[in-house]
mmCIF file of C-alpha atoms and ligand atoms in Angstrom:
data_model
loop_
_atom_site.group_PDB
_atom_site.id
_atom_site.type_symbol
_atom_site.label_atom_id
_atom_site.label_comp_id
_atom_site.label_asym_id
_atom_site.label_seq_id
_atom_site.Cartn_x
_atom_site.Cartn_y
_atom_site.Cartn_z
ATOM 1 C CA MET P 1370 39.743 -26.557 -63.410
ATOM 2 C CA ASN P 1371 41.217 -28.562 -60.914
ATOM 3 C CA ASP P 1372 43.056 -25.963 -59.586
ATOM 4 C CA LEU P 1373 39.514 -24.611 -59.131
ATOM 5 C CA ASP P 1374 38.510 -27.681 -56.784
ATOM 6 C CA SER P 1375 40.851 -27.750 -55.354
ATOM 7 C CA LEU P 1376 40.584 -24.190 -53.737
ATOM 8 C CA VAL P 1377 37.124 -24.873 -52.880
ATOM 9 C CA THR P 1378 38.135 -27.918 -50.812
ATOM 10 C CA GLN P 1379 41.215 -25.570 -49.549
ATOM 11 C CA ALA P 1380 38.191 -22.671 -48.629
ATOM 12 C CA GLN P 1381 36.326 -25.807 -46.886
ATOM 13 C CA ASP P 1382 39.180 -27.061 -44.808
ATOM 14 C CA LEU P 1383 40.071 -23.393 -43.642
ATOM 15 C CA PHE P 1384 36.318 -22.437 -42.424
ATOM 16 C CA ALA P 1385 36.005 -25.689 -40.975
ATOM 17 C CA SER P 1386 39.386 -25.116 -39.134
ATOM 18 C CA CYS P 1387 38.080 -21.192 -37.998
ATOM 19 C CA THR P 1388 36.234 -21.041 -34.307
ATOM 20 C CA THR P 1389 35.387 -17.318 -34.013
ATOM 21 C CA PRO P 1390 33.530 -15.433 -36.192
ATOM 22 C CA ALA P 1391 36.207 -12.889 -36.986
ATOM 23 C CA GLU P 1392 38.903 -15.853 -38.077
ATOM 24 C CA LEU P 1393 36.344 -16.593 -40.412
ATOM 25 C CA GLU P 1394 35.573 -13.002 -41.900
ATOM 26 C CA ASN P 1395 39.849 -13.210 -42.410
ATOM 27 C CA ALA P 1396 39.957 -16.474 -44.569
ATOM 28 C CA LYS P 1397 36.814 -15.297 -46.629
ATOM 29 C CA ALA P 1398 39.350 -12.216 -47.387
ATOM 30 C CA LEU P 1399 41.699 -15.096 -48.902
ATOM 31 C CA PHE P 1400 39.182 -16.127 -51.409
ATOM 32 C CA LEU P 1401 36.529 -13.820 -51.908
ATOM 33 C CA GLY P 1402 38.296 -10.381 -51.106
ATOM 34 C CA LYS P 1403 39.261 -8.056 -53.700
ATOM 35 C CA ALA P 1404 43.122 -9.150 -53.498
ATOM 36 C CA GLY P 1405 41.418 -12.999 -52.955
ATOM 37 C CA ARG P 1406 41.520 -16.352 -55.058
ATOM 38 C CA ILE P 1407 38.255 -16.440 -56.763
ATOM 39 C CA THR P 1408 39.432 -12.133 -58.171
ATOM 40 C CA GLU P 1409 42.770 -13.321 -59.375
ATOM 41 C CA PHE P 1410 40.871 -16.198 -61.603
ATOM 42 C CA MET P 1411 38.040 -13.731 -62.552
ATOM 43 C CA LYS P 1412 41.357 -10.922 -63.893
ATOM 44 C CA GLY P 1413 42.897 -14.084 -65.601
ATOM 45 C CA LEU P 1414 39.884 -13.918 -67.942
ATOM 46 C CA ALA P 1415 40.929 -11.289 -69.456
ATOM 47 C CA GLN P 1416 43.108 -12.842 -71.259
ATOM 48 C CA LEU P 1417 40.771 -16.349 -73.155
ATOM 49 C CA ASP P 1418 39.055 -16.179 -76.007
ATOM 50 C CA ILE P 1419 35.404 -15.086 -76.157
ATOM 51 C CA GLU P 1420 34.680 -19.050 -75.764
ATOM 52 C CA ALA P 1421 36.779 -19.977 -73.176
ATOM 53 C CA LYS P 1422 35.976 -17.005 -71.132
ATOM 54 C CA LYS P 1423 32.798 -18.209 -70.883
ATOM 55 C CA THR P 1424 33.615 -21.352 -69.942
ATOM 56 C CA GLN P 1425 35.803 -20.535 -68.118
ATOM 57 C CA GLY P 1426 33.721 -17.867 -66.674
ATOM 58 C CA ALA P 1427 31.587 -20.401 -65.359
ATOM 59 C CA VAL P 1428 33.385 -23.034 -63.677
ATOM 60 C CA ILE P 1429 34.648 -19.775 -61.891
ATOM 61 C CA ASN P 1430 31.592 -18.965 -60.640
ATOM 62 C CA ALA P 1431 30.385 -22.561 -59.628
ATOM 63 C CA ALA P 1432 33.963 -22.584 -57.476
ATOM 64 C CA LYS P 1433 33.005 -18.803 -55.887
ATOM 65 C CA GLN P 1434 29.647 -20.121 -55.056
ATOM 66 C CA ALA P 1435 30.681 -22.917 -53.656
ATOM 67 C CA ILE P 1436 32.491 -21.075 -51.182
ATOM 68 C CA GLU P 1437 30.133 -18.631 -50.450
ATOM 69 C CA ALA P 1438 27.852 -21.736 -49.224
ATOM 70 C CA ALA P 1439 30.841 -23.066 -47.476
ATOM 71 C CA LEU P 1440 31.465 -19.708 -46.305
ATOM 72 C CA THR P 1441 27.627 -19.233 -45.141
ATOM 73 C CA GLN P 1442 27.316 -22.173 -43.767
ATOM 74 C CA ARG P 1443 29.877 -22.042 -40.779
ATOM 75 C CA ARG P 1444 28.954 -18.903 -40.224
ATOM 76 C CA GLN P 1445 25.417 -20.461 -39.290
ATOM 77 C CA ALA P 1446 27.281 -23.237 -37.055
ATOM 78 C CA LEU P 1447 29.527 -20.845 -35.539
ATOM 79 C CA ALA P 1448 26.723 -18.519 -34.469
ATOM 80 C CA ASP P 1449 24.456 -22.000 -33.429
ATOM 81 C CA ALA P 1450 27.590 -22.909 -31.220
ATOM 82 C CA GLU P 1451 27.736 -19.263 -30.069
ATOM 83 C CA LEU P 1452 24.125 -19.507 -28.614
ATOM 84 C CA ASP P 1453 24.911 -23.163 -27.243
ATOM 85 C CA ALA P 1454 27.402 -21.973 -25.180
ATOM 86 C CA GLN P 1455 25.334 -18.999 -24.185
ATOM 87 C CA LEU P 1456 22.496 -20.878 -22.902
ATOM 88 C CA LYS P 1457 24.809 -23.424 -20.868
ATOM 89 C CA ALA P 1458 26.528 -20.652 -19.748
ATOM 90 C CA GLU P 1459 22.982 -19.143 -18.389
ATOM 91 C CA ALA P 1460 21.767 -23.019 -17.682
ATOM 92 C CA LEU P 1461 18.928 -22.471 -14.128
ATOM 93 C CA ASP P 1462 18.312 -25.894 -12.920
ATOM 94 C CA VAL P 1463 14.784 -26.028 -11.783
ATOM 95 C CA THR P 1464 15.114 -28.365 -9.985
ATOM 96 C CA LEU P 1465 17.444 -27.101 -7.378
ATOM 97 C CA PRO P 1466 15.101 -26.840 -4.227
ATOM 98 C CA SER P 1467 13.445 -22.804 -3.900
ATOM 99 C CA THR P 1468 14.505 -20.955 -0.311
ATOM 100 C CA LEU P 1469 10.978 -21.068 1.153
ATOM 101 C CA ARG P 1470 9.333 -17.809 1.451
ATOM 102 C CA ALA P 1471 6.456 -17.856 3.500
ATOM 103 C CA ALA P 1472 3.030 -15.865 1.994
ATOM 104 C CA GLY P 1473 2.671 -12.674 3.685
ATOM 105 C CA GLY P 1474 -0.486 -11.398 5.680
ATOM 106 C CA LEU P 1475 -2.329 -8.376 7.471
ATOM 107 C CA HIS P 1476 -1.104 -7.195 10.619
ATOM 108 C CA PRO P 1477 -3.760 -8.151 13.372
ATOM 109 C CA VAL P 1478 -4.471 -3.828 13.687
ATOM 110 C CA SER P 1479 -5.157 -4.031 9.935
ATOM 111 C CA LEU P 1480 -7.296 -7.020 10.571
ATOM 112 C CA SER P 1481 -9.040 -4.824 13.344
ATOM 113 C CA LEU P 1482 -9.715 -1.668 11.267
ATOM 114 C CA GLU P 1483 -10.883 -3.847 7.838
ATOM 115 C CA ARG P 1484 -13.130 -5.346 10.520
ATOM 116 C CA ILE P 1485 -14.311 -2.014 12.237
ATOM 117 C CA GLU P 1486 -14.423 -0.719 8.587
ATOM 118 C CA ASN P 1487 -17.052 -3.086 7.192
ATOM 119 C CA ILE P 1488 -19.033 -2.956 10.047
ATOM 120 C CA PHE P 1489 -19.535 0.263 10.248
ATOM 121 C CA THR P 1490 -19.744 1.119 6.160
ATOM 122 C CA SER P 1491 -22.799 -1.844 6.239
ATOM 123 C CA MET P 1492 -24.119 0.672 8.685
ATOM 124 C CA GLY P 1493 -24.192 3.382 6.241
ATOM 125 C CA PHE P 1494 -21.145 4.875 7.470
ATOM 126 C CA GLU P 1495 -18.462 6.632 4.933
ATOM 127 C CA VAL P 1496 -14.786 6.314 5.510
ATOM 128 C CA ALA P 1497 -12.573 9.435 5.857
ATOM 129 C CA GLN P 1498 -8.943 9.602 5.883
ATOM 130 C CA GLY P 1499 -6.988 12.441 6.624
ATOM 131 C CA PRO P 1500 -3.259 13.864 7.755
ATOM 132 C CA GLU P 1501 -1.383 12.964 10.784
ATOM 133 C CA ILE P 1502 0.299 16.085 10.512
ATOM 134 C CA GLU P 1503 -2.307 18.498 11.980
ATOM 135 C CA THR P 1504 -2.617 22.388 12.457
ATOM 136 C CA ASP P 1505 -3.117 23.240 16.171
ATOM 137 C CA TRP P 1506 -6.270 24.578 14.854
ATOM 138 C CA PHE P 1507 -7.722 22.054 13.732
ATOM 139 C CA ASN P 1508 -6.310 19.447 16.314
ATOM 140 C CA PHE P 1509 -7.146 21.273 19.379
ATOM 141 C CA THR P 1510 -8.597 24.592 18.769
ATOM 142 C CA ALA P 1511 -12.058 23.627 16.537
ATOM 143 C CA LEU P 1512 -12.595 20.960 18.924
ATOM 144 C CA ASN P 1513 -13.568 23.528 21.691
ATOM 145 C CA THR P 1514 -10.303 23.030 23.457
ATOM 146 C CA PRO P 1515 -8.122 26.416 23.372
ATOM 147 C CA GLU P 1516 -4.665 27.588 23.838
ATOM 148 C CA ASP P 1517 -4.802 27.320 28.058
ATOM 149 C CA HIS P 1518 -7.167 24.784 27.997
ATOM 150 C CA PRO P 1519 -5.780 21.861 30.773
ATOM 151 C CA ALA P 1520 -7.739 18.843 28.750
ATOM 152 C CA ARG P 1521 -4.090 19.760 26.019
ATOM 153 C CA SER P 1522 -1.815 18.705 28.879
ATOM 154 C CA MET P 1523 -3.161 15.590 28.737
ATOM 155 C CA HIS P 1524 -2.618 15.478 24.498
ATOM 156 C CA ASP P 1525 1.627 16.307 24.869
ATOM 157 C CA THR P 1526 2.972 15.635 21.327
ATOM 158 C CA PHE P 1527 5.649 15.773 18.833
ATOM 159 C CA TYR P 1528 5.702 19.308 17.312
ATOM 160 C CA ILE P 1529 6.757 20.468 14.556
ATOM 161 C CA GLU P 1530 8.434 23.177 12.766
ATOM 162 C CA GLY P 1531 5.938 25.992 11.304
ATOM 163 C CA GLY P 1532 3.451 25.372 14.351
ATOM 164 C CA HIS P 1533 2.564 21.991 13.062
ATOM 165 C CA LEU P 1534 1.966 18.896 15.386
ATOM 166 C CA LEU P 1535 1.186 14.739 14.746
ATOM 167 C CA ARG P 1536 -1.974 14.385 15.684
ATOM 168 C CA THR P 1537 -2.662 12.911 19.229
ATOM 169 C CA HIS P 1538 -6.014 11.816 17.962
ATOM 170 C CA THR P 1539 -8.066 11.442 14.451
ATOM 171 C CA SER P 1540 -10.536 14.060 16.595
ATOM 172 C CA PRO P 1541 -9.690 16.533 14.262
ATOM 173 C CA MET P 1542 -11.056 14.960 11.289
ATOM 174 C CA GLN P 1543 -14.984 15.156 12.326
ATOM 175 C CA ILE P 1544 -13.971 18.912 11.805
ATOM 176 C CA ARG P 1545 -11.608 18.215 8.073
ATOM 177 C CA HIS P 1546 -14.885 15.817 7.043
ATOM 178 C CA ALA P 1547 -18.186 17.760 8.236
ATOM 179 C CA MET P 1548 -16.508 21.397 6.249
ATOM 180 C CA ALA P 1549 -15.923 19.553 3.654
ATOM 181 C CA HIS P 1550 -18.996 17.787 3.663
ATOM 182 C CA VAL P 1551 -20.921 21.833 4.402
ATOM 183 C CA GLN P 1552 -19.278 23.051 1.384
ATOM 184 C CA GLN P 1553 -20.717 20.611 -0.969
ATOM 185 C CA TYR P 1554 -24.046 20.979 0.645
ATOM 186 C CA GLN P 1555 -23.416 24.843 0.928
ATOM 187 C CA SER P 1556 -26.391 25.991 -1.650
ATOM 188 C CA ARG P 1557 -29.020 23.376 -0.345
ATOM 189 C CA ILE P 1558 -28.260 24.592 3.695
ATOM 190 C CA ASP P 1559 -28.120 28.208 2.040
ATOM 191 C CA ALA P 1560 -31.969 27.774 0.639
ATOM 192 C CA GLY P 1561 -33.242 25.755 3.825
ATOM 193 C CA GLN P 1562 -33.345 22.817 2.321
ATOM 194 C CA GLY P 1563 -31.015 20.793 4.438
ATOM 195 C CA MET P 1564 -28.191 18.276 3.743
ATOM 196 C CA PRO P 1565 -27.695 14.268 4.032
ATOM 197 C CA GLU P 1566 -26.648 13.409 7.352
ATOM 198 C CA ILE P 1567 -23.423 13.623 7.955
ATOM 199 C CA ARG P 1568 -22.653 9.797 9.007
ATOM 200 C CA VAL P 1569 -18.734 9.068 8.759
ATOM 201 C CA ILE P 1570 -15.764 6.865 10.096
ATOM 202 C CA ALA P 1571 -12.110 8.097 10.690
ATOM 203 C CA PRO P 1572 -9.321 5.042 11.157
ATOM 204 C CA GLY P 1573 -5.919 5.979 11.366
ATOM 205 C CA ARG P 1574 -2.494 6.801 13.253
ATOM 206 C CA THR P 1575 -2.316 8.901 16.484
ATOM 207 C CA TYR P 1576 0.519 10.163 17.886
ATOM 208 C CA ARG P 1577 1.390 11.010 22.017
ATOM 209 C CA VAL P 1578 4.474 11.574 24.182
ATOM 210 C CA ASP P 1579 3.610 7.888 25.948
ATOM 211 C CA SER P 1580 5.340 4.558 25.893
ATOM 212 C CA ASP P 1581 4.502 1.947 28.767
ATOM 213 C CA ALA P 1582 2.909 -1.673 28.295
ATOM 214 C CA THR P 1583 -0.403 -0.154 27.585
ATOM 215 C CA HIS P 1584 0.914 3.342 25.464
ATOM 216 C CA SER P 1585 2.915 3.609 22.633
ATOM 217 C CA PRO P 1586 3.708 6.560 20.926
ATOM 218 C CA MET P 1587 2.217 5.813 18.062
ATOM 219 C CA PHE P 1588 -1.215 4.147 18.194
ATOM 220 C CA HIS P 1589 -4.143 3.811 16.326
ATOM 221 C CA GLN P 1590 -7.986 5.829 16.720
ATOM 222 C CA CYS P 1591 -10.943 5.359 14.778
ATOM 223 C CA GLU P 1592 -13.207 7.959 14.877
ATOM 224 C CA GLY P 1593 -17.130 8.217 14.357
ATOM 225 C CA LEU P 1594 -19.257 10.793 13.755
ATOM 226 C CA TRP P 1595 -22.681 11.220 13.001
ATOM 227 C CA ILE P 1596 -24.523 14.296 12.665
ATOM 228 C CA GLY P 1597 -28.262 15.400 11.726
ATOM 229 C CA GLU P 1598 -30.991 17.254 12.216
ATOM 230 C CA ASN P 1599 -32.132 14.536 14.802
ATOM 231 C CA ILE P 1600 -29.619 12.408 16.228
ATOM 232 C CA SER P 1601 -29.557 11.735 19.968
ATOM 233 C CA PHE P 1602 -27.484 9.711 22.883
ATOM 234 C CA LYS P 1603 -29.716 7.088 22.175
ATOM 235 C CA ASP P 1604 -28.537 6.781 18.712
ATOM 236 C CA LEU P 1605 -24.857 6.382 19.547
ATOM 237 C CA LYS P 1606 -25.682 3.489 22.229
ATOM 238 C CA VAL P 1607 -27.692 1.638 20.105
ATOM 239 C CA VAL P 1608 -24.722 2.038 17.299
ATOM 240 C CA PHE P 1609 -22.031 1.003 19.131
ATOM 241 C CA THR P 1610 -23.997 -1.916 21.439
ATOM 242 C CA ASP P 1611 -24.512 -3.278 17.780
ATOM 243 C CA PHE P 1612 -20.358 -1.958 16.488
ATOM 244 C CA CYS P 1613 -18.976 -3.820 20.069
ATOM 245 C CA LYS P 1614 -21.296 -7.083 19.723
ATOM 246 C CA THR P 1615 -20.148 -7.662 15.933
ATOM 247 C CA PHE P 1616 -16.750 -7.012 16.416
ATOM 248 C CA PHE P 1617 -16.218 -9.138 19.305
ATOM 249 C CA GLU P 1618 -19.019 -11.368 17.577
ATOM 250 C CA ASN P 1619 -20.867 -12.012 20.941
ATOM 251 C CA ASP P 1620 -24.678 -10.927 21.225
ATOM 252 C CA ASP P 1621 -24.129 -10.904 25.749
ATOM 253 C CA LEU P 1622 -21.676 -8.063 25.439
ATOM 254 C CA VAL P 1623 -23.014 -5.247 27.962
ATOM 255 C CA LEU P 1624 -22.458 -1.454 27.442
ATOM 256 C CA ARG P 1625 -22.031 1.396 30.410
ATOM 257 C CA PHE P 1626 -21.845 4.770 29.286
ATOM 258 C CA ARG P 1627 -19.927 5.968 31.937
ATOM 259 C CA PRO P 1628 -20.019 9.991 32.628
ATOM 260 C CA SER P 1629 -16.659 11.616 31.829
ATOM 261 C CA PHE P 1630 -15.515 14.916 30.364
ATOM 262 C CA PHE P 1631 -14.271 15.787 26.697
ATOM 263 C CA PRO P 1632 -13.766 19.564 25.547
ATOM 264 C CA PHE P 1633 -15.962 18.646 22.403
ATOM 265 C CA THR P 1634 -19.110 16.862 23.835
ATOM 266 C CA GLU P 1635 -21.527 17.548 26.078
ATOM 267 C CA PRO P 1636 -22.528 15.161 27.594
ATOM 268 C CA SER P 1637 -19.965 13.493 27.753
ATOM 269 C CA ALA P 1638 -19.443 9.774 28.318
ATOM 270 C CA GLU P 1639 -16.436 6.942 28.530
ATOM 271 C CA ILE P 1640 -18.053 3.544 26.713
ATOM 272 C CA ASP P 1641 -16.771 0.564 28.777
ATOM 273 C CA ILE P 1642 -17.362 -3.351 27.697
ATOM 274 C CA GLN P 1643 -17.811 -6.881 29.936
ATOM 275 C CA PHE P 1644 -17.652 -9.959 28.636
ATOM 276 C CA PRO P 1645 -19.831 -12.164 30.385
ATOM 277 C CA SER P 1646 -17.570 -15.447 30.138
ATOM 278 C CA GLY P 1647 -13.599 -15.830 29.511
ATOM 279 C CA PRO P 1648 -10.817 -14.636 30.675
ATOM 280 C CA LEU P 1649 -12.241 -11.031 31.048
ATOM 281 C CA ALA P 1650 -15.694 -12.051 31.898
ATOM 282 C CA GLY P 1651 -16.537 -9.851 34.816
ATOM 283 C CA ARG P 1652 -14.359 -6.941 34.225
ATOM 284 C CA TRP P 1653 -15.431 -3.649 32.891
ATOM 285 C CA LEU P 1654 -13.453 -2.857 29.985
ATOM 286 C CA GLU P 1655 -12.493 0.935 28.914
ATOM 287 C CA VAL P 1656 -12.922 0.973 24.815
ATOM 288 C CA ALA P 1657 -13.917 4.651 23.418
ATOM 289 C CA GLY P 1658 -14.982 8.431 24.300
ATOM 290 C CA SER P 1659 -17.729 9.520 23.093
ATOM 291 C CA GLY P 1660 -20.827 12.019 23.344
ATOM 292 C CA GLN P 1661 -22.773 14.563 21.994
ATOM 293 C CA VAL P 1662 -21.703 16.888 20.134
ATOM 294 C CA HIS P 1663 -20.812 20.184 21.555
ATOM 295 C CA PRO P 1664 -22.614 23.378 20.015
ATOM 296 C CA ASN P 1665 -19.267 25.051 19.635
ATOM 297 C CA VAL P 1666 -17.726 22.644 17.690
ATOM 298 C CA VAL P 1667 -20.683 22.210 15.137
ATOM 299 C CA ARG P 1668 -20.388 25.822 14.544
ATOM 300 C CA ASN P 1669 -16.770 25.241 14.163
ATOM 301 C CA MET P 1670 -17.898 22.305 11.055
ATOM 302 C CA GLY P 1671 -19.897 25.903 9.629
ATOM 303 C CA LEU P 1672 -23.254 24.146 10.731
ATOM 304 C CA ASP P 1673 -26.294 26.292 13.435
ATOM 305 C CA PRO P 1674 -26.240 23.601 15.855
ATOM 306 C CA GLU P 1675 -30.046 24.536 16.780
ATOM 307 C CA HIS P 1676 -30.443 22.494 13.743
ATOM 308 C CA TYR P 1677 -27.671 20.092 13.561
ATOM 309 C CA ILE P 1678 -26.564 18.211 16.344
ATOM 310 C CA GLY P 1679 -25.457 14.920 16.550
ATOM 311 C CA PHE P 1680 -22.536 12.445 18.392
ATOM 312 C CA ALA P 1681 -19.207 11.591 17.630
ATOM 313 C CA PHE P 1682 -16.588 8.850 19.600
ATOM 314 C CA GLY P 1683 -13.278 7.827 19.209
ATOM 315 C CA MET P 1684 -12.175 4.266 19.746
ATOM 316 C CA GLY P 1685 -8.526 2.514 19.987
ATOM 317 C CA PRO P 1686 -8.548 0.076 17.504
ATOM 318 C CA ASP P 1687 -5.044 -1.296 19.228
ATOM 319 C CA ARG P 1688 -6.397 -2.137 22.146
ATOM 320 C CA LEU P 1689 -9.868 -3.285 20.671
ATOM 321 C CA THR P 1690 -7.046 -6.095 19.333
ATOM 322 C CA MET P 1691 -5.774 -6.230 22.459
ATOM 323 C CA LEU P 1692 -9.362 -7.403 23.796
ATOM 324 C CA ARG P 1693 -10.602 -9.566 21.087
ATOM 325 C CA TYR P 1694 -6.773 -11.722 20.789
ATOM 326 C CA GLY P 1695 -5.951 -12.211 24.389
ATOM 327 C CA VAL P 1696 -2.631 -10.118 23.967
ATOM 328 C CA ASN P 1697 -1.395 -7.842 26.953
ATOM 329 C CA ASP P 1698 1.269 -6.207 25.986
ATOM 330 C CA LEU P 1699 0.503 -3.249 22.850
ATOM 331 C CA ARG P 1700 4.275 -3.526 22.353
ATOM 332 C CA LEU P 1701 4.603 -6.607 21.054
ATOM 333 C CA PHE P 1702 2.152 -4.935 17.811
ATOM 334 C CA PHE P 1703 5.055 -2.581 16.923
ATOM 335 C CA ASP P 1704 8.186 -4.880 18.125
ATOM 336 C CA GLY P 1705 7.883 -6.410 14.705
ATOM 337 C CA ASP P 1706 8.401 -9.861 15.300
ATOM 338 C CA LEU P 1707 7.209 -12.525 12.681
ATOM 339 C CA ARG P 1708 6.838 -15.213 15.780
ATOM 340 C CA PHE P 1709 4.261 -12.946 17.346
ATOM 341 C CA LEU P 1710 3.116 -11.835 14.269
ATOM 342 C CA SER P 1711 2.326 -14.787 11.868
ATOM 343 C CA GLN P 1712 0.437 -16.332 14.499
ATOM 344 C CA PHE P 1713 -2.315 -13.988 13.180
ATOM 345 C CA GLN P 1714 -2.771 -15.202 9.622
HETATM 346 N N1 DAH Z 470 -10.416 12.205 21.098
HETATM 347 C C1 DAH Z 470 -10.493 11.907 22.462
HETATM 348 C C2 DAH Z 470 -9.270 11.221 22.817
HETATM 349 O O1 DAH Z 470 -8.374 10.811 21.955
HETATM 350 C C3 DAH Z 470 -11.415 10.236 22.474
HETATM 351 C C4 DAH Z 470 -13.113 11.181 21.791
HETATM 352 C C5 DAH Z 470 -13.481 11.038 22.889
HETATM 353 C C6 DAH Z 470 -13.438 10.825 20.648
HETATM 354 C C7 DAH Z 470 -15.161 11.614 22.839
HETATM 355 C C8 DAH Z 470 -14.493 11.363 20.672
HETATM 356 C C9 DAH Z 470 -15.837 12.068 21.550
HETATM 357 O O2 DAH Z 470 -15.426 11.457 19.293
HETATM 358 O O3 DAH Z 470 -16.634 12.421 21.440
HETATM 359 O O4 DAH Z 470 -9.052 10.991 24.277
#
């Protein structure tokens, strides 16, 4: 009896002195293991008579339970200590001041593209996207610019193996979008029921071998196309004048449609604008090329030029952004200098 009491005390003391779970499990074996002290006591029962077995058995059991309880308690205490240590080691000092990270913002040209898209969608235009790696056919030939055409020399670009090139303008999107539109309504067209008008803008990146203060090898363009049964140069003037006045938030802007040449339009015009006041007042500033879509181009879209007619334009969102914010070097847009870019947030 006394032996068992002191055994329990011994176990409790030993368990308390264990500082790791492994040590504790070793200590447990001394008391509760197959060759442990409790087991020894159990074996001793065999020599006792039945009454003594009962009382002594109950006493051993009580001691065993006390030892088990001490073991469970110590196990829990060690686990708690381990968790505590881990939490302390991984503690975050939430009172430390953080490093300031500026919120990002849209690039000035992206802001312009967003403005352009909003204005044209409000006039019922769709917005289309197309590939920057183009085929010669979409970039030139379909736009009435055959291989030996001198206009190609103004569009020197980056050629890619396999006959592809980086598009020199967004005009190929006229063809791509119109072809898809015509295909969608082909059965209606064949049945003489006509098709909904094509009214689309196509903004995106374009490429040319060109680099100075006002030219960058990568630049942006936004194409516009409106084809229907009776869309004329007059509509071009209305749409583009409206666009410019809204874009520059200036109702007194003056536009000039200056005769020009593009292979894919006839007649063609360069569009110039003039601000009535401000630092640019009085100067004519070129913002877009435009014209009545050439019959050959209408044909390449899959339409009969006797029935379908319309206008197209191509403008430079980079240049529009320069004019809107008074930036005089295009390269600033593409240097990625935050001192410049953060002024547009
Ligand atoms: N693609 C021409 C260029 O990059 C711009 C242009 C002119 C587009 C007349 C047009 C247009 O759609 O009708 O120089």
